[in-house]
Short mmCIF file of C-alpha atoms in Angstrom, two decimals:
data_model
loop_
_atom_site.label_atom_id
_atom_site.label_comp_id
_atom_site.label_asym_id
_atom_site.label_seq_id
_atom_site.Cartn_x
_atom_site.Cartn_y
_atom_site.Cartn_z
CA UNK A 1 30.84 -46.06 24.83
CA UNK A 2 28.25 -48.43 26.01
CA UNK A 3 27.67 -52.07 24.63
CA UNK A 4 23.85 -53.03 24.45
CA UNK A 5 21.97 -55.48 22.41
CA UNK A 6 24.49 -56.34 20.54
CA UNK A 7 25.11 -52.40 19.46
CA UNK A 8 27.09 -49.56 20.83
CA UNK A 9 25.58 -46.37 22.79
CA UNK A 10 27.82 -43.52 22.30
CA UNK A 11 27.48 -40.52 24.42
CA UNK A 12 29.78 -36.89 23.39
CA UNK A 13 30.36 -33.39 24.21
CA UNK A 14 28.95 -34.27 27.83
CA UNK A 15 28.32 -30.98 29.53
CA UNK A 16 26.97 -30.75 33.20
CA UNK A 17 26.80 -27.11 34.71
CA UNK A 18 25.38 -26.21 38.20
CA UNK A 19 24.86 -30.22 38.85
CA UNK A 20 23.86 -28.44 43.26
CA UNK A 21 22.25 -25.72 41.78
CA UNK A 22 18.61 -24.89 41.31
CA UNK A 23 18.42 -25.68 37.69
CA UNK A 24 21.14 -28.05 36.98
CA UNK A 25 21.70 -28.43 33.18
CA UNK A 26 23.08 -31.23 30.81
CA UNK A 27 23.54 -31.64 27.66
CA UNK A 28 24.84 -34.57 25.36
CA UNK A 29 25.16 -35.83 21.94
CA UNK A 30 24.37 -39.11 21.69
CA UNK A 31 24.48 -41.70 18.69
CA UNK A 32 22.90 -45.40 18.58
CA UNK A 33 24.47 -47.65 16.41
CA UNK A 34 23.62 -51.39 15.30
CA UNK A 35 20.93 -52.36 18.07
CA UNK A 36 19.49 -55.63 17.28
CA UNK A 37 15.70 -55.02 17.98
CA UNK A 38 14.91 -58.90 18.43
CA UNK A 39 17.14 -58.25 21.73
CA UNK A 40 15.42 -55.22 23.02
CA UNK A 41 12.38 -56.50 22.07
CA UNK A 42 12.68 -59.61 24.14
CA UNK A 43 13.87 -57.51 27.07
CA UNK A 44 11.39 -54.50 26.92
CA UNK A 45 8.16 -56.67 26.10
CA UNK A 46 6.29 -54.33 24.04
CA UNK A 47 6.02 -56.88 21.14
CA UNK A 48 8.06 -58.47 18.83
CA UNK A 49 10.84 -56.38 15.89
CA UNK A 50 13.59 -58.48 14.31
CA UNK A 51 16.40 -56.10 12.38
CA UNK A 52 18.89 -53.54 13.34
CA UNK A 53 18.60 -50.06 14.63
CA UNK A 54 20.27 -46.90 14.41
CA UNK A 55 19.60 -43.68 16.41
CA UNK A 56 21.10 -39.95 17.13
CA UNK A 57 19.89 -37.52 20.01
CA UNK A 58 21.41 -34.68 18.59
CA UNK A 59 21.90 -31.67 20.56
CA UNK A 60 20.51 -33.18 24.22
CA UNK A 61 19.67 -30.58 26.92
CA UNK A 62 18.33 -31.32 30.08
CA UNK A 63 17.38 -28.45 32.57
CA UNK A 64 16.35 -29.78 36.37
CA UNK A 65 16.74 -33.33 34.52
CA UNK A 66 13.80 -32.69 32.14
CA UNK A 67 14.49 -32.59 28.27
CA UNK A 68 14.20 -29.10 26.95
CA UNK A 69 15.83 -29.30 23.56
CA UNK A 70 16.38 -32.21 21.82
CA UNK A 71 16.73 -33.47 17.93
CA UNK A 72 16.30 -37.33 18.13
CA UNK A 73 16.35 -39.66 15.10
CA UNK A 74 15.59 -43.44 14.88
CA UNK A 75 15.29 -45.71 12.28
CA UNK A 76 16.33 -48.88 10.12
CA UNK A 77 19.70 -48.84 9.40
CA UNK A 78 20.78 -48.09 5.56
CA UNK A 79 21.94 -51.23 4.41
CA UNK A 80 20.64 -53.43 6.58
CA UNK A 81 20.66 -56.77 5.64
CA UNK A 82 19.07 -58.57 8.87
CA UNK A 83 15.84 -60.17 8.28
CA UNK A 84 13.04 -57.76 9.52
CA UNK A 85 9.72 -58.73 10.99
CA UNK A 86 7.22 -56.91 13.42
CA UNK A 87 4.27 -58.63 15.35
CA UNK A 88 0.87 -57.36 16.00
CA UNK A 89 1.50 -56.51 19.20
CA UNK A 90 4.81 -54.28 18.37
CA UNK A 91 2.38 -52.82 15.19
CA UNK A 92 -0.09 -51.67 17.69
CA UNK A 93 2.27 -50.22 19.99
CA UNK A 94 4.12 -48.26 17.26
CA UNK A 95 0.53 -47.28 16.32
CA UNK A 96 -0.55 -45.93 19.82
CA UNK A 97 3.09 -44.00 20.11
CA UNK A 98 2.67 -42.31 16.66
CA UNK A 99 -0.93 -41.32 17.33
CA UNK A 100 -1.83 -42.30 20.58
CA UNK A 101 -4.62 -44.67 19.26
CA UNK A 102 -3.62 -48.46 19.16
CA UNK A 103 -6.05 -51.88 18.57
CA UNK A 104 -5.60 -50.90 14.83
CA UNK A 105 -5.18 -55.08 13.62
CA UNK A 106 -8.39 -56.09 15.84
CA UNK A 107 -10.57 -56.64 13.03
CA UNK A 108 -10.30 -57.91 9.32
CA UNK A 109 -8.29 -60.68 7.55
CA UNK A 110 -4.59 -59.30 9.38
CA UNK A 111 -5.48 -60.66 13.24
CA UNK A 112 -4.72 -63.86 11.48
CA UNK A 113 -1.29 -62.81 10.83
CA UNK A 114 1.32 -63.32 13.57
CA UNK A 115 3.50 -61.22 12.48
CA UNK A 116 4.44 -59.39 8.82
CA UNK A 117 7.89 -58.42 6.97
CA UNK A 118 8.94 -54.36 6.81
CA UNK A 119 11.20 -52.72 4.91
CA UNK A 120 12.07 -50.15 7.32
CA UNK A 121 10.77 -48.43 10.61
CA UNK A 122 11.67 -45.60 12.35
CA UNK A 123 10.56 -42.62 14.00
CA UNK A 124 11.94 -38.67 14.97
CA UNK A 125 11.66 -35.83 17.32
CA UNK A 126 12.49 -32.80 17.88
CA UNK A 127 11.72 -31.44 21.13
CA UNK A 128 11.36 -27.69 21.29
CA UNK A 129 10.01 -26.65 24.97
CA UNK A 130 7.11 -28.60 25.60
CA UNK A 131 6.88 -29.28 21.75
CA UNK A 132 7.62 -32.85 19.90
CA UNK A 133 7.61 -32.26 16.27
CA UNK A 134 7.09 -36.37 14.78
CA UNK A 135 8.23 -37.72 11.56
CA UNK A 136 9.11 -41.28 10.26
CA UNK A 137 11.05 -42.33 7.31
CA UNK A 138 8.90 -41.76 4.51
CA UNK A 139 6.21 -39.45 3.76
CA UNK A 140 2.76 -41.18 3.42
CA UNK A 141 -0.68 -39.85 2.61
CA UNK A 142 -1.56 -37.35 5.20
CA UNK A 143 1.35 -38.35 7.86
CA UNK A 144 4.74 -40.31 7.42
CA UNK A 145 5.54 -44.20 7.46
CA UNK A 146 6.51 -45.07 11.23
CA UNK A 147 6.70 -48.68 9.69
CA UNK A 148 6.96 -49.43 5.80
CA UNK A 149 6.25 -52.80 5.31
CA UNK A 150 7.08 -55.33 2.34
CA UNK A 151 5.62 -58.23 0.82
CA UNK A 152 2.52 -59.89 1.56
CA UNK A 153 0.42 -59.66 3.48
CA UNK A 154 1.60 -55.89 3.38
CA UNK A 155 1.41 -53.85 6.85
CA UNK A 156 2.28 -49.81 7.30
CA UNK A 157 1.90 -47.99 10.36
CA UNK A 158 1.26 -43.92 9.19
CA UNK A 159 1.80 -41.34 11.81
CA UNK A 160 -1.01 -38.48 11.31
CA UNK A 161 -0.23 -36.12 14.19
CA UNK A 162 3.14 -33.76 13.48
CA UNK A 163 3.11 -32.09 16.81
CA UNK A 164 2.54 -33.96 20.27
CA UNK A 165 3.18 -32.38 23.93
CA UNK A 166 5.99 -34.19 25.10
CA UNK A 167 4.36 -35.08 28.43
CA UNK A 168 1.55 -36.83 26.13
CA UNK A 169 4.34 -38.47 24.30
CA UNK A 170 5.96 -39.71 27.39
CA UNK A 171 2.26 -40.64 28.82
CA UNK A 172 2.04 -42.98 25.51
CA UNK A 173 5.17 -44.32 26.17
CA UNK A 174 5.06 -45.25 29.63
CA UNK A 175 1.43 -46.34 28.84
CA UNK A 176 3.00 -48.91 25.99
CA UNK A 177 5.81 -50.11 29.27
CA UNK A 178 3.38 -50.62 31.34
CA UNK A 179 1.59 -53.10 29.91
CA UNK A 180 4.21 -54.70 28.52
CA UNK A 181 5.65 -55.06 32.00
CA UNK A 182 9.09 -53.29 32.02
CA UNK A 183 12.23 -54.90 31.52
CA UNK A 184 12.46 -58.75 31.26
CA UNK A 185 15.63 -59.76 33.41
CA UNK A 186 17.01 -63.18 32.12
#
């Protein structure tokens, strides 16, 4: 059990086999619980998300220390009563991890908009080989909601590609790090 932003990290079943060997394997169940994302927001600067978050990696396997197999689930938590707002910058960043294309508030009557109210976010994967398989939490028209927003002004963020390559959904992620900066030590 691990305590982070204000949430727990709970790792299970941990198996490690051949840890010397040539092709060292682990595998893990792991389950999020309660992360406040204005907290991991501030430290990872990839933009701003106020609310909670839960998360499982189901059924984590790790051969040479690269994922093989995973089924990995993130999202608002049901019943969350935190107040939940996302900024541009986090909107475009969920954007360019969902599709790999990002600058999607740069023009119309939104850049005005700091930031906008959601009522829930999230995002899955199952990894199969080299294979992500994407969802959200809601289907949408051609994809699935990686943000469902609320109110007005009113802001989704719609996946549209089901199947990535994992390393071009690492790529986008380390891409969205990077120019965030990394961590943010206070």
């Amino acid at each position: 059990l691990v305590r982070a932003f204000d949430g727990t990290v709970t790792l299970g079943d941990l198996r490690l086999r051949d840890p010397l060997g040539v092709a060292p394997e682990l595998s893990a169940q792991i389950q999020v619980r309660g992360l406040d994302l204005a907290e991991l927001t501030r430290t990872f600067d990839v933009g701003r998300i106020t609310g909670r978050l839960d998360g499982d990696i189901r059924d984590l396997v790790l051969v040479r220390w690269s994922p093989v197999y995973f089924d990995a689930v993130f999202r608002t938590p049901p019943g969350d009563t935190t107040p939940r707002r996302i900024s541009q910058r986090a909107v475009d960043n969920l954007t360019r991890v969902g599709s790999g294309v990002g600058g999607a508030l740069s023009g119309g009557f939104l850049r005005f908009f700091e930031d906008f109210s959601y009522r829930q976010l999230g995002l899955s994967c199952r990894l199969v080989g080299e294979v992500c398989t994407m969802d959200g939490v809601a289907p949408a028209p051609q994809g699935y909601y990686i943000v469902q927003g609320s109110g007005l002004p009113r802001i989704d963020v719609i996946g549209f590609t089901r199947e990535v390559a994992w390393r071009d959904l690492v790529n986008r992620l380390a891409t969205v790090a990077l120019e965030g900066g990394g961590p943010v030590v206070r």
